[in-house]
CSV table of C-alpha atoms in Angstrom, one decimal:
chain,number,residue,atom,x,y,z
A,1,MET,CA,158.4,-179.9,61.0
A,2,GLN,CA,156.0,-182.8,60.8
A,3,LEU,CA,156.6,-186.5,61.6
A,4,LYS,CA,154.5,-189.1,59.8
A,5,GLY,CA,152.6,-191.4,62.1
A,6,LEU,CA,153.7,-189.5,65.2
A,7,ARG,CA,151.4,-191.7,67.4
A,8,TRP,CA,153.5,-194.7,66.5
A,9,TRP,CA,156.7,-192.9,67.5
A,10,VAL,CA,155.1,-192.1,70.9
A,11,ILE,CA,154.0,-195.7,71.5
A,12,ALA,CA,157.4,-197.0,70.4
A,13,LEU,CA,159.0,-194.8,73.1
A,14,ILE,CA,156.6,-196.0,75.7
A,15,ALA,CA,157.4,-199.6,74.7
A,16,LEU,CA,161.1,-198.8,75.1
A,17,ALA,CA,160.4,-197.4,78.5
A,18,THR,CA,158.7,-200.7,79.3
A,19,ILE,CA,161.8,-202.6,78.1
A,20,ILE,CA,164.0,-200.6,80.4
A,21,ASN,CA,161.4,-201.0,83.2
A,22,TYR,CA,161.8,-204.8,83.0
A,23,ILE,CA,165.5,-204.9,82.6
A,24,ASP,CA,165.8,-202.9,85.9
A,25,ARG,CA,163.2,-205.0,87.6
A,26,GLN,CA,164.6,-208.4,86.5
A,27,ALA,CA,168.2,-207.5,87.6
A,28,LEU,CA,167.6,-208.6,91.2
A,29,SER,CA,166.1,-212.1,90.3
A,30,VAL,CA,168.9,-212.9,87.8
A,31,LEU,CA,171.7,-211.6,90.1
A,32,TRP,CA,170.2,-213.2,93.2
A,33,PRO,CA,172.4,-216.3,93.2
A,34,ASP,CA,175.5,-214.0,93.3
A,35,ILE,CA,174.0,-211.5,95.8
A,36,VAL,CA,172.9,-214.2,98.2
A,37,GLU,CA,176.3,-215.8,98.3
A,38,GLU,CA,177.8,-212.5,99.3
A,39,MET,CA,175.2,-211.1,101.6
A,40,PHE,CA,173.7,-214.2,103.2
A,41,PRO,CA,176.3,-217.0,103.1
A,42,ASP,CA,175.2,-218.7,106.3
A,43,GLU,CA,171.4,-219.0,105.6
A,44,SER,CA,169.8,-222.2,104.5
A,45,ALA,CA,168.2,-222.6,101.0
A,46,LEU,CA,164.7,-222.1,102.5
A,47,GLU,CA,165.8,-219.0,104.4
A,48,ARG,CA,167.3,-217.5,101.3
A,49,LYS,CA,164.1,-218.2,99.4
A,50,GLN,CA,162.1,-216.5,102.1
A,51,ILE,CA,164.4,-213.5,102.2
A,52,TYR,CA,164.0,-213.1,98.4
A,53,ALA,CA,160.2,-213.5,98.7
A,54,ASN,CA,160.0,-210.9,101.5
A,55,ILE,CA,162.0,-208.4,99.4
A,56,SER,CA,159.8,-209.1,96.4
A,57,ILE,CA,156.7,-208.6,98.5
A,58,VAL,CA,158.0,-205.2,99.6
A,59,PHE,CA,158.5,-204.3,95.9
A,60,VAL,CA,155.0,-205.3,94.9
A,61,PHE,CA,153.4,-203.5,97.9
A,62,ALA,CA,155.2,-200.4,96.9
A,63,TYR,CA,154.3,-201.0,93.2
A,64,ALA,CA,150.6,-201.3,94.2
A,65,PHE,CA,150.8,-198.1,96.1
A,66,GLY,CA,152.6,-196.4,93.3
A,67,GLN,CA,150.0,-197.5,90.7
A,68,ALA,CA,147.2,-195.7,92.6
A,69,ILE,CA,149.4,-192.6,93.2
A,70,PHE,CA,150.7,-192.4,89.7
A,71,GLY,CA,147.3,-192.9,88.2
A,72,LYS,CA,146.3,-189.6,89.8
A,73,ILE,CA,149.7,-188.0,89.0
A,74,PHE,CA,149.4,-188.7,85.3
A,75,ASP,CA,145.8,-187.3,85.3
A,76,TRP,CA,147.1,-184.2,87.1
A,77,VAL,CA,150.4,-183.4,85.3
A,78,GLY,CA,149.9,-185.2,82.0
A,79,THR,CA,151.7,-187.9,80.2
A,80,ARG,CA,154.9,-186.0,79.3
A,81,PHE,CA,155.9,-185.0,82.8
A,82,GLY,CA,154.4,-188.0,84.5
A,83,PHE,CA,156.9,-190.2,82.6
A,84,VAL,CA,159.8,-187.9,83.4
A,85,LEU,CA,159.0,-188.2,87.1
A,86,SER,CA,158.4,-192.0,87.0
A,87,ILE,CA,161.4,-193.1,85.0
A,88,GLY,CA,163.8,-190.6,86.6
A,89,VAL,CA,163.1,-191.9,90.1
A,90,TRP,CA,163.2,-195.5,89.2
A,91,SER,CA,166.5,-195.2,87.4
A,92,LEU,CA,168.0,-193.6,90.5
A,93,ALA,CA,166.6,-196.4,92.6
A,94,THR,CA,168.1,-199.1,90.3
A,95,ILE,CA,171.5,-197.5,90.7
A,96,ALA,CA,171.1,-197.3,94.5
A,97,HIS,CA,170.9,-201.2,94.6
A,98,ALA,CA,174.6,-201.2,94.0
A,99,PHE,CA,175.1,-199.7,97.5
A,100,ALA,CA,172.8,-202.2,99.4
A,101,GLN,CA,174.3,-203.9,102.4
A,102,GLY,CA,171.6,-206.2,103.5
A,103,VAL,CA,167.9,-207.0,103.7
A,104,LEU,CA,166.9,-203.5,105.0
A,105,SER,CA,168.7,-201.4,102.4
A,106,LEU,CA,167.7,-203.8,99.6
A,107,SER,CA,164.1,-203.5,100.7
A,108,ILE,CA,164.2,-199.7,100.8
A,109,PHE,CA,165.7,-199.4,97.4
A,110,ARG,CA,163.3,-202.0,96.1
A,111,ALA,CA,160.3,-200.1,97.5
A,112,ILE,CA,161.4,-196.8,95.8
A,113,LEU,CA,161.9,-198.7,92.6
A,114,GLY,CA,158.4,-200.2,92.9
A,115,VAL,CA,156.7,-196.9,93.5
A,116,ALA,CA,158.4,-195.2,90.6
A,117,GLU,CA,158.2,-198.1,88.1
A,118,ALA,CA,154.4,-198.4,88.7
A,119,GLY,CA,153.9,-195.1,86.9
A,120,ASN,CA,154.8,-196.8,83.6
A,121,TRP,CA,151.4,-198.6,83.3
A,122,PRO,CA,148.8,-195.9,84.1
A,123,GLY,CA,151.0,-193.6,82.1
A,124,ALA,CA,151.0,-196.0,79.1
A,125,ALA,CA,147.2,-196.5,79.4
A,126,LYS,CA,146.7,-192.7,79.4
A,127,GLY,CA,149.1,-192.2,76.5
A,128,ASN,CA,147.3,-194.8,74.6
A,129,ALA,CA,143.9,-193.1,75.2
A,130,GLU,CA,145.4,-189.7,74.2
A,131,TRP,CA,147.2,-190.8,71.1
A,132,PHE,CA,145.1,-193.6,69.5
A,133,PRO,CA,141.6,-194.0,68.1
A,134,THR,CA,139.6,-196.7,69.8
A,135,LYS,CA,140.1,-199.2,67.0
A,136,GLU,CA,143.9,-199.1,67.3
A,137,ARG,CA,144.2,-199.1,71.1
A,138,ALA,CA,144.5,-202.9,71.6
A,139,LEU,CA,147.3,-203.0,69.0
A,140,ALA,CA,149.0,-200.0,70.7
A,141,GLN,CA,148.6,-201.7,74.1
A,142,GLY,CA,150.1,-204.9,72.7
A,143,ILE,CA,153.1,-203.0,71.4
A,144,PHE,CA,154.0,-201.4,74.7
A,145,ASN,CA,153.1,-204.7,76.6
A,146,SER,CA,155.5,-206.5,74.3
A,147,GLY,CA,158.1,-204.2,75.8
A,148,ALA,CA,157.8,-206.2,79.1
A,149,ALA,CA,158.4,-209.4,77.2
A,150,ILE,CA,161.3,-207.9,75.2
A,151,GLY,CA,162.7,-206.6,78.4
A,152,GLY,CA,162.6,-210.1,79.9
A,153,ILE,CA,164.2,-211.6,76.7
A,154,ILE,CA,167.0,-209.0,76.9
A,155,ALA,CA,167.4,-208.7,80.6
A,156,ILE,CA,168.3,-212.3,81.6
A,157,PRO,CA,171.0,-213.0,79.0
A,158,LEU,CA,172.3,-209.4,79.2
A,159,ILE,CA,172.7,-209.4,82.9
A,160,ALA,CA,174.2,-212.9,82.9
A,161,TYR,CA,176.7,-211.7,80.3
A,162,LEU,CA,177.6,-208.6,82.2
A,163,THR,CA,178.4,-210.7,85.3
A,164,VAL,CA,181.2,-212.3,83.4
A,165,TYR,CA,183.0,-208.9,83.3
A,166,PHE,CA,181.5,-206.9,86.2
A,167,SER,CA,180.4,-207.2,89.8
A,168,TRP,CA,176.7,-207.4,90.5
A,169,GLN,CA,176.9,-203.9,91.9
A,170,MET,CA,178.2,-202.5,88.6
A,171,VAL,CA,175.5,-204.3,86.7
A,172,PHE,CA,172.9,-202.3,88.7
A,173,VAL,CA,174.7,-199.1,87.8
A,174,PHE,CA,174.8,-199.9,84.1
A,175,VAL,CA,171.1,-200.8,83.7
A,176,GLY,CA,170.1,-197.9,85.9
A,177,THR,CA,171.6,-195.3,83.5
A,178,LEU,CA,169.4,-196.6,80.6
A,179,GLY,CA,166.4,-194.7,81.9
A,180,PHE,CA,168.2,-191.3,81.9
A,181,LEU,CA,169.2,-191.9,78.2
A,182,TRP,CA,165.5,-192.6,77.4
A,183,LEU,CA,164.5,-189.2,78.7
A,184,VAL,CA,166.3,-187.3,75.9
A,185,PRO,CA,164.1,-188.5,73.0
A,186,TRP,CA,161.0,-188.4,75.1
A,187,LEU,CA,161.3,-184.8,76.0
A,188,ILE,CA,162.1,-183.8,72.5
A,189,LEU,CA,159.4,-185.8,70.8
A,190,VAL,CA,156.4,-185.7,73.2
A,191,LYS,CA,155.9,-181.9,73.4
A,192,ALA,CA,152.1,-181.9,73.9
A,193,PRO,CA,149.0,-184.1,73.4
A,194,PRO,CA,147.9,-184.7,69.7
A,195,GLY,CA,145.3,-181.9,69.8
A,196,SER,CA,148.0,-179.3,70.2
A,197,HIS,CA,151.3,-181.0,69.2
A,198,PRO,CA,153.2,-178.8,66.7
A,199,TRP,CA,154.7,-181.6,64.7
A,200,ILE,CA,151.6,-183.7,64.0
A,201,SER,CA,149.9,-183.5,60.6
A,202,GLU,CA,146.3,-182.2,60.4
A,203,GLU,CA,145.4,-185.5,58.8
A,204,GLU,CA,146.7,-187.6,61.7
A,205,ARG,CA,145.3,-185.2,64.3
A,206,GLU,CA,141.8,-185.5,62.8
A,207,TYR,CA,142.2,-189.3,62.5
A,208,ILE,CA,143.1,-189.7,66.2
A,209,LEU,CA,140.5,-187.3,67.6
A,210,THR,CA,137.6,-188.5,65.3
A,211,GLY,CA,138.4,-192.1,66.2
A,212,GLN,CA,138.1,-191.3,69.9
A,213,ARG,CA,134.5,-190.1,69.7
A,214,ARG,CA,131.8,-192.3,71.2
A,215,VAL,CA,130.2,-195.0,69.1
A,216,ASP,CA,126.5,-195.9,69.5
A,217,ASP,CA,124.9,-199.3,69.5
A,218,ASN,CA,124.6,-199.2,65.7
A,219,GLY,CA,128.3,-198.5,65.3
A,220,ASP,CA,127.8,-194.9,64.3
A,221,VAL,CA,130.0,-192.1,65.5
A,222,THR,CA,128.0,-189.8,67.8
A,223,GLY,CA,128.2,-186.0,68.0
A,224,GLU,CA,131.6,-184.4,68.5
A,225,ASP,CA,130.3,-182.3,71.4
A,226,GLU,CA,129.0,-185.2,73.5
A,227,GLU,CA,130.5,-185.0,76.9
A,228,GLU,CA,132.8,-187.8,78.0
A,229,TYR,CA,132.0,-189.6,81.3
A,230,ASN,CA,134.7,-188.6,83.8
A,231,PRO,CA,133.3,-189.7,87.2
A,232,SER,CA,134.7,-188.8,90.6
A,233,THR,CA,136.6,-191.5,92.4
A,234,GLY,CA,133.6,-192.4,94.6
A,235,GLU,CA,131.3,-192.6,91.6
A,236,LEU,CA,133.8,-194.6,89.6
A,237,LEU,CA,134.1,-197.2,92.4
A,238,SER,CA,130.3,-197.4,92.6
A,239,ARG,CA,130.0,-198.9,89.1
A,240,LYS,CA,130.2,-202.6,88.7
A,241,GLN,CA,132.0,-202.3,85.5
A,242,SER,CA,134.9,-200.6,87.3
A,243,TRP,CA,135.0,-203.6,89.7
A,244,GLY,CA,135.0,-205.9,86.7
A,245,VAL,CA,138.2,-204.3,85.5
A,246,ILE,CA,139.7,-204.3,89.1
A,247,ILE,CA,138.9,-207.9,89.8
A,248,ALA,CA,140.0,-209.2,86.4
A,249,SER,CA,143.3,-207.3,86.9
A,250,ALA,CA,143.7,-208.7,90.5
A,251,ALA,CA,143.2,-212.2,89.2
A,252,ILE,CA,145.2,-212.3,86.0
A,253,ASP,CA,148.2,-210.2,86.9
A,254,PRO,CA,149.7,-212.5,89.6
A,255,ILE,CA,150.2,-215.2,86.9
A,256,TRP,CA,152.7,-212.8,85.2
A,257,TRP,CA,154.5,-212.0,88.5
A,258,LEU,CA,154.7,-215.7,89.4
A,259,PHE,CA,157.1,-216.0,86.4
A,260,VAL,CA,158.8,-212.6,86.6
A,261,PHE,CA,159.9,-213.2,90.2
A,262,TRP,CA,160.4,-217.0,90.2
A,263,ILE,CA,161.7,-218.1,86.7
A,264,PRO,CA,165.4,-217.7,87.7
A,265,ILE,CA,164.8,-219.0,91.2
A,266,TYR,CA,162.8,-222.0,89.8
A,267,LEU,CA,165.6,-222.8,87.4
A,268,ASN,CA,168.2,-222.5,90.1
A,269,GLU,CA,166.3,-224.7,92.6
A,270,VAL,CA,164.7,-227.3,90.4
A,271,TYR,CA,167.5,-227.7,87.8
A,272,ALA,CA,170.5,-226.5,89.8
A,273,MET,CA,171.4,-223.7,87.3
A,274,ASP,CA,173.9,-221.0,88.1
A,275,VAL,CA,173.5,-217.4,86.7
A,276,LYS,CA,175.2,-218.2,83.4
A,277,SER,CA,173.0,-221.2,82.8
A,278,ILE,CA,169.9,-219.2,83.7
A,279,GLY,CA,171.0,-216.7,81.1
A,280,ILE,CA,170.8,-219.5,78.5
A,281,TYR,CA,167.3,-220.8,79.4
A,282,GLY,CA,165.6,-218.0,81.3
A,283,TRP,CA,164.8,-215.7,78.3
A,284,VAL,CA,162.7,-218.3,76.4
A,285,PRO,CA,159.4,-217.8,78.2
A,286,TYR,CA,159.5,-214.1,77.3
A,287,VAL,CA,159.6,-214.9,73.6
A,288,GLY,CA,156.1,-216.4,74.0
A,289,ALA,CA,155.1,-213.3,75.9
A,290,MET,CA,156.3,-211.0,73.1
A,291,PHE,CA,154.4,-212.9,70.4
A,292,GLY,CA,151.3,-213.0,72.7
A,293,ALA,CA,151.3,-209.2,73.1
A,294,TRP,CA,151.5,-208.7,69.3
A,295,PHE,CA,148.9,-211.5,68.6
A,296,GLY,CA,146.4,-210.1,71.2
A,297,GLY,CA,146.7,-206.6,69.8
A,298,LEU,CA,146.5,-207.6,66.1
A,299,LEU,CA,143.6,-210.0,66.7
A,300,ALA,CA,141.6,-207.2,68.4
A,301,GLN,CA,142.4,-204.7,65.7
A,302,ASN,CA,141.5,-207.2,63.0
A,303,ARG,CA,138.1,-208.0,64.6
A,304,LEU,CA,137.3,-204.3,65.1
A,305,LYS,CA,138.1,-203.5,61.5
A,306,SER,CA,136.0,-206.4,60.3
A,307,GLY,CA,133.0,-204.8,62.0
A,308,TRP,CA,132.9,-206.5,65.5
A,309,ASN,CA,132.0,-204.1,68.3
A,310,THR,CA,134.4,-203.5,71.3
A,311,ASP,CA,132.4,-205.7,73.6
A,312,LYS,CA,132.7,-208.8,71.5
A,313,THR,CA,136.3,-208.2,70.5
A,314,ARG,CA,137.6,-207.6,74.0
A,315,LYS,CA,135.8,-210.6,75.5
A,316,LEU,CA,136.9,-213.0,72.7
A,317,THR,CA,140.5,-212.0,73.1
A,318,ILE,CA,140.6,-212.0,76.9
A,319,THR,CA,138.8,-215.4,77.0
A,320,LEU,CA,141.1,-216.9,74.3
A,321,GLY,CA,144.2,-215.8,76.3
A,322,CYS,CA,142.9,-217.3,79.5
A,323,LEU,CA,142.0,-220.6,77.8
A,324,ILE,CA,145.5,-220.9,76.3
A,325,MET,CA,147.0,-220.4,79.8
A,326,LEU,CA,144.8,-223.0,81.6
A,327,PRO,CA,146.2,-226.3,80.3
A,328,ALA,CA,149.8,-225.0,80.1
A,329,LEU,CA,149.7,-224.0,83.8
A,330,LEU,CA,148.4,-227.4,84.8
A,331,ALA,CA,151.2,-229.0,82.6
A,332,MET,CA,153.8,-227.2,84.7
A,333,ALA,CA,153.0,-229.5,87.6
A,334,ASN,CA,155.3,-232.1,85.9
A,335,PRO,CA,157.1,-230.5,83.0
A,336,GLY,CA,160.1,-232.9,82.7
A,337,GLY,CA,163.4,-231.4,81.6
A,338,PRO,CA,164.4,-227.7,81.6
A,339,THR,CA,163.8,-227.2,77.9
A,340,THR,CA,160.3,-228.5,78.1
A,341,ALA,CA,159.6,-226.4,81.2
A,342,VAL,CA,160.7,-223.1,79.6
A,343,LEU,CA,158.7,-223.9,76.4
A,344,ILE,CA,155.5,-224.5,78.5
A,345,MET,CA,156.2,-221.2,80.3
A,346,ALA,CA,156.4,-219.6,76.9
A,347,VAL,CA,152.9,-220.9,76.1
A,348,ILE,CA,151.6,-219.6,79.4
A,349,LEU,CA,153.1,-216.1,78.9
A,350,PHE,CA,151.8,-216.1,75.3
A,351,GLY,CA,148.3,-216.6,76.6
A,352,PHE,CA,148.8,-214.1,79.4
A,353,GLN,CA,149.9,-211.3,77.0
A,354,THR,CA,147.1,-212.2,74.5
A,355,ALA,CA,144.6,-211.4,77.3
A,356,ILE,CA,146.3,-208.7,79.4
A,357,GLY,CA,146.6,-206.0,76.6
A,358,ASN,CA,142.8,-206.1,76.2
A,359,VAL,CA,142.2,-206.1,80.0
A,360,GLN,CA,144.3,-203.0,80.2
A,361,THR,CA,142.4,-201.2,77.5
A,362,LEU,CA,139.1,-201.6,79.4
A,363,PRO,CA,139.5,-198.3,81.3
A,364,SER,CA,139.8,-196.4,78.1
A,365,ASP,CA,136.9,-198.3,76.6
A,366,LEU,CA,134.6,-197.4,79.6
A,367,LEU,CA,135.7,-193.9,80.7
A,368,GLY,CA,136.7,-190.5,79.4
A,369,LYS,CA,140.3,-189.5,79.2
A,370,LYS,CA,140.4,-187.6,82.4
A,371,ALA,CA,139.4,-190.7,84.4
A,372,VAL,CA,141.3,-193.4,82.6
A,373,GLY,CA,144.4,-192.9,84.7
A,374,THR,CA,142.4,-193.2,87.9
A,375,LEU,CA,140.8,-196.5,87.0
A,376,SER,CA,144.0,-197.9,85.5
A,377,GLY,CA,145.7,-197.0,88.8
A,378,PHE,CA,143.1,-198.7,90.9
A,379,SER,CA,143.1,-201.8,88.8
A,380,GLY,CA,146.9,-201.8,88.8
A,381,MET,CA,147.0,-201.5,92.5
A,382,ALA,CA,144.6,-204.5,92.9
A,383,ALA,CA,146.7,-206.5,90.4
A,384,LYS,CA,149.8,-205.9,92.5
A,385,LEU,CA,148.0,-206.8,95.8
A,386,GLY,CA,147.0,-210.1,94.1
A,387,ALA,CA,150.6,-210.6,93.2
A,388,VAL,CA,151.6,-210.0,96.8
A,389,GLY,CA,149.3,-212.7,97.9
A,390,LEU,CA,150.6,-215.3,95.5
A,391,THR,CA,154.3,-214.3,96.0
A,392,SER,CA,153.7,-214.6,99.8
A,393,LEU,CA,152.4,-218.2,99.3
A,394,VAL,CA,155.2,-219.4,97.0
A,395,PRO,CA,157.9,-220.1,99.6
A,396,ILE,CA,155.2,-222.1,101.7
A,397,LEU,CA,153.8,-223.9,98.7
A,398,THR,CA,157.2,-224.8,97.3
A,399,ALA,CA,159.0,-225.6,100.6
A,400,ASP,CA,159.7,-229.2,99.3
A,401,GLY,CA,160.8,-228.0,95.9
A,402,ASN,CA,157.5,-228.8,94.2
A,403,TYR,CA,156.0,-225.9,92.4
A,404,ALA,CA,152.8,-227.7,91.2
A,405,PRO,CA,150.5,-226.0,93.8
A,406,ALA,CA,151.6,-222.5,92.7
A,407,PHE,CA,150.8,-223.3,89.1
A,408,ILE,CA,147.4,-224.8,90.0
A,409,ILE,CA,146.5,-221.6,91.8
A,410,GLY,CA,147.6,-219.7,88.7
A,411,ALA,CA,145.1,-221.8,86.6
A,412,SER,CA,142.2,-220.9,89.0
A,413,LEU,CA,143.1,-217.2,88.7
A,414,ALA,CA,142.7,-217.4,84.9
A,415,ILE,CA,139.1,-218.6,85.4
A,416,ILE,CA,138.3,-215.8,87.9
A,417,ALA,CA,139.6,-213.2,85.4
A,418,MET,CA,137.3,-214.5,82.7
A,419,ALA,CA,134.3,-214.6,85.0
A,420,ALA,CA,134.9,-211.0,86.2
A,421,VAL,CA,134.8,-209.6,82.7
A,422,TRP,CA,131.8,-211.6,81.5
A,423,ILE,CA,129.7,-211.1,84.7
A,424,LEU,CA,130.5,-207.6,85.9
A,425,ILE,CA,130.9,-205.9,82.5
A,426,PRO,CA,127.7,-207.0,80.6
A,427,LYS,CA,128.7,-204.8,77.7
A,428,ILE,CA,132.1,-203.1,77.1
A,429,GLU,CA,131.1,-199.6,75.9
A,430,PRO,CA,131.5,-196.0,77.1
A,431,LEU,CA,129.7,-195.6,80.3
A,432,LYS,CA,127.2,-192.8,80.8
A,433,LYS,CA,126.3,-190.7,83.7
A,434,PRO,CA,123.7,-192.4,85.9
A,435,ASP,CA,120.2,-190.8,85.7
């Protein structure tokens, strides 16, 4: 049995896992107005916002820890079983939310969810490095990154709709079961890496493996036997290029989390929307994110096919995405009505996804496949710690209902991300062992 274009089936499944990841993650923020009325009826609006921020911080801290842990796990056990462990645990944690009784239990279930969900990203980066030639990696990254946007598009109206018929507890049970359904096609389809998969054609196998070989300064493929650079953790962290990836991730990722955590809360606080109204408006920004993920991947693929090298392509796409975000983030200081606000958010998330797919391919551009998961895990951990910092500040910055300071900080982070890539990674190319 052979499946044509097996690599695209694999990345489609990873994208589907990412959709489920975001449905599970978004459930709390969409359901929060209902949850808070039941669990915390006597607290003030500011106290409720702080409770939500604290639970979100627990999630992101756990997520940051999970990124570092799962980066290593995926390098140890491989992509197939790494995803089984990750999605199995996070699905159980999502269902457990239905049994939460207060801040402590919500925080515990949120922490387990964060650790397990974190595996999706180093796993996707490793799967991308295994299954795709260099010239297709940005597009593949864009496809699975679009899963985050599609998850946001689906999650908000889906969860709002489910609340019409079910309690918030049953909504958590429903979305938590989706991950277990995903495991069935994953275990059937992803039997082994492309080099030894029984269903892959010889033509596709050769296309993938040949396209993963190193390319020299003249754009020529080097010898097949050249050893990949798979440094130890200490050696990896001694390279400034690794820190370029880590700092860029730490700067740009909090922009995404600002919207993931706070879009429903923002719409509820600024425009007095209930859960059903949030379902009408809250999905719009993620449409921009979806198109941005596709655009960033296709742009990078187009430039690589036209003869641009990896360095020029990645830097162009990352810079363009950040420059799209900058004016839109500043415009959110005074967006006007809710329709204008969510459209501006869509522009911001379009720019973010244009850039982030190429930021996330940097580990596979720089390192051998046995070290990609480790660098992806460290950069993911740094990204989540950056998100913790911004999430911690939001209740303080927005105590009077004005979200402008948070958006201005977001604009400054976009500048830092660009600078890290340009300054610390002079040339994006496979690193070599130091002499």
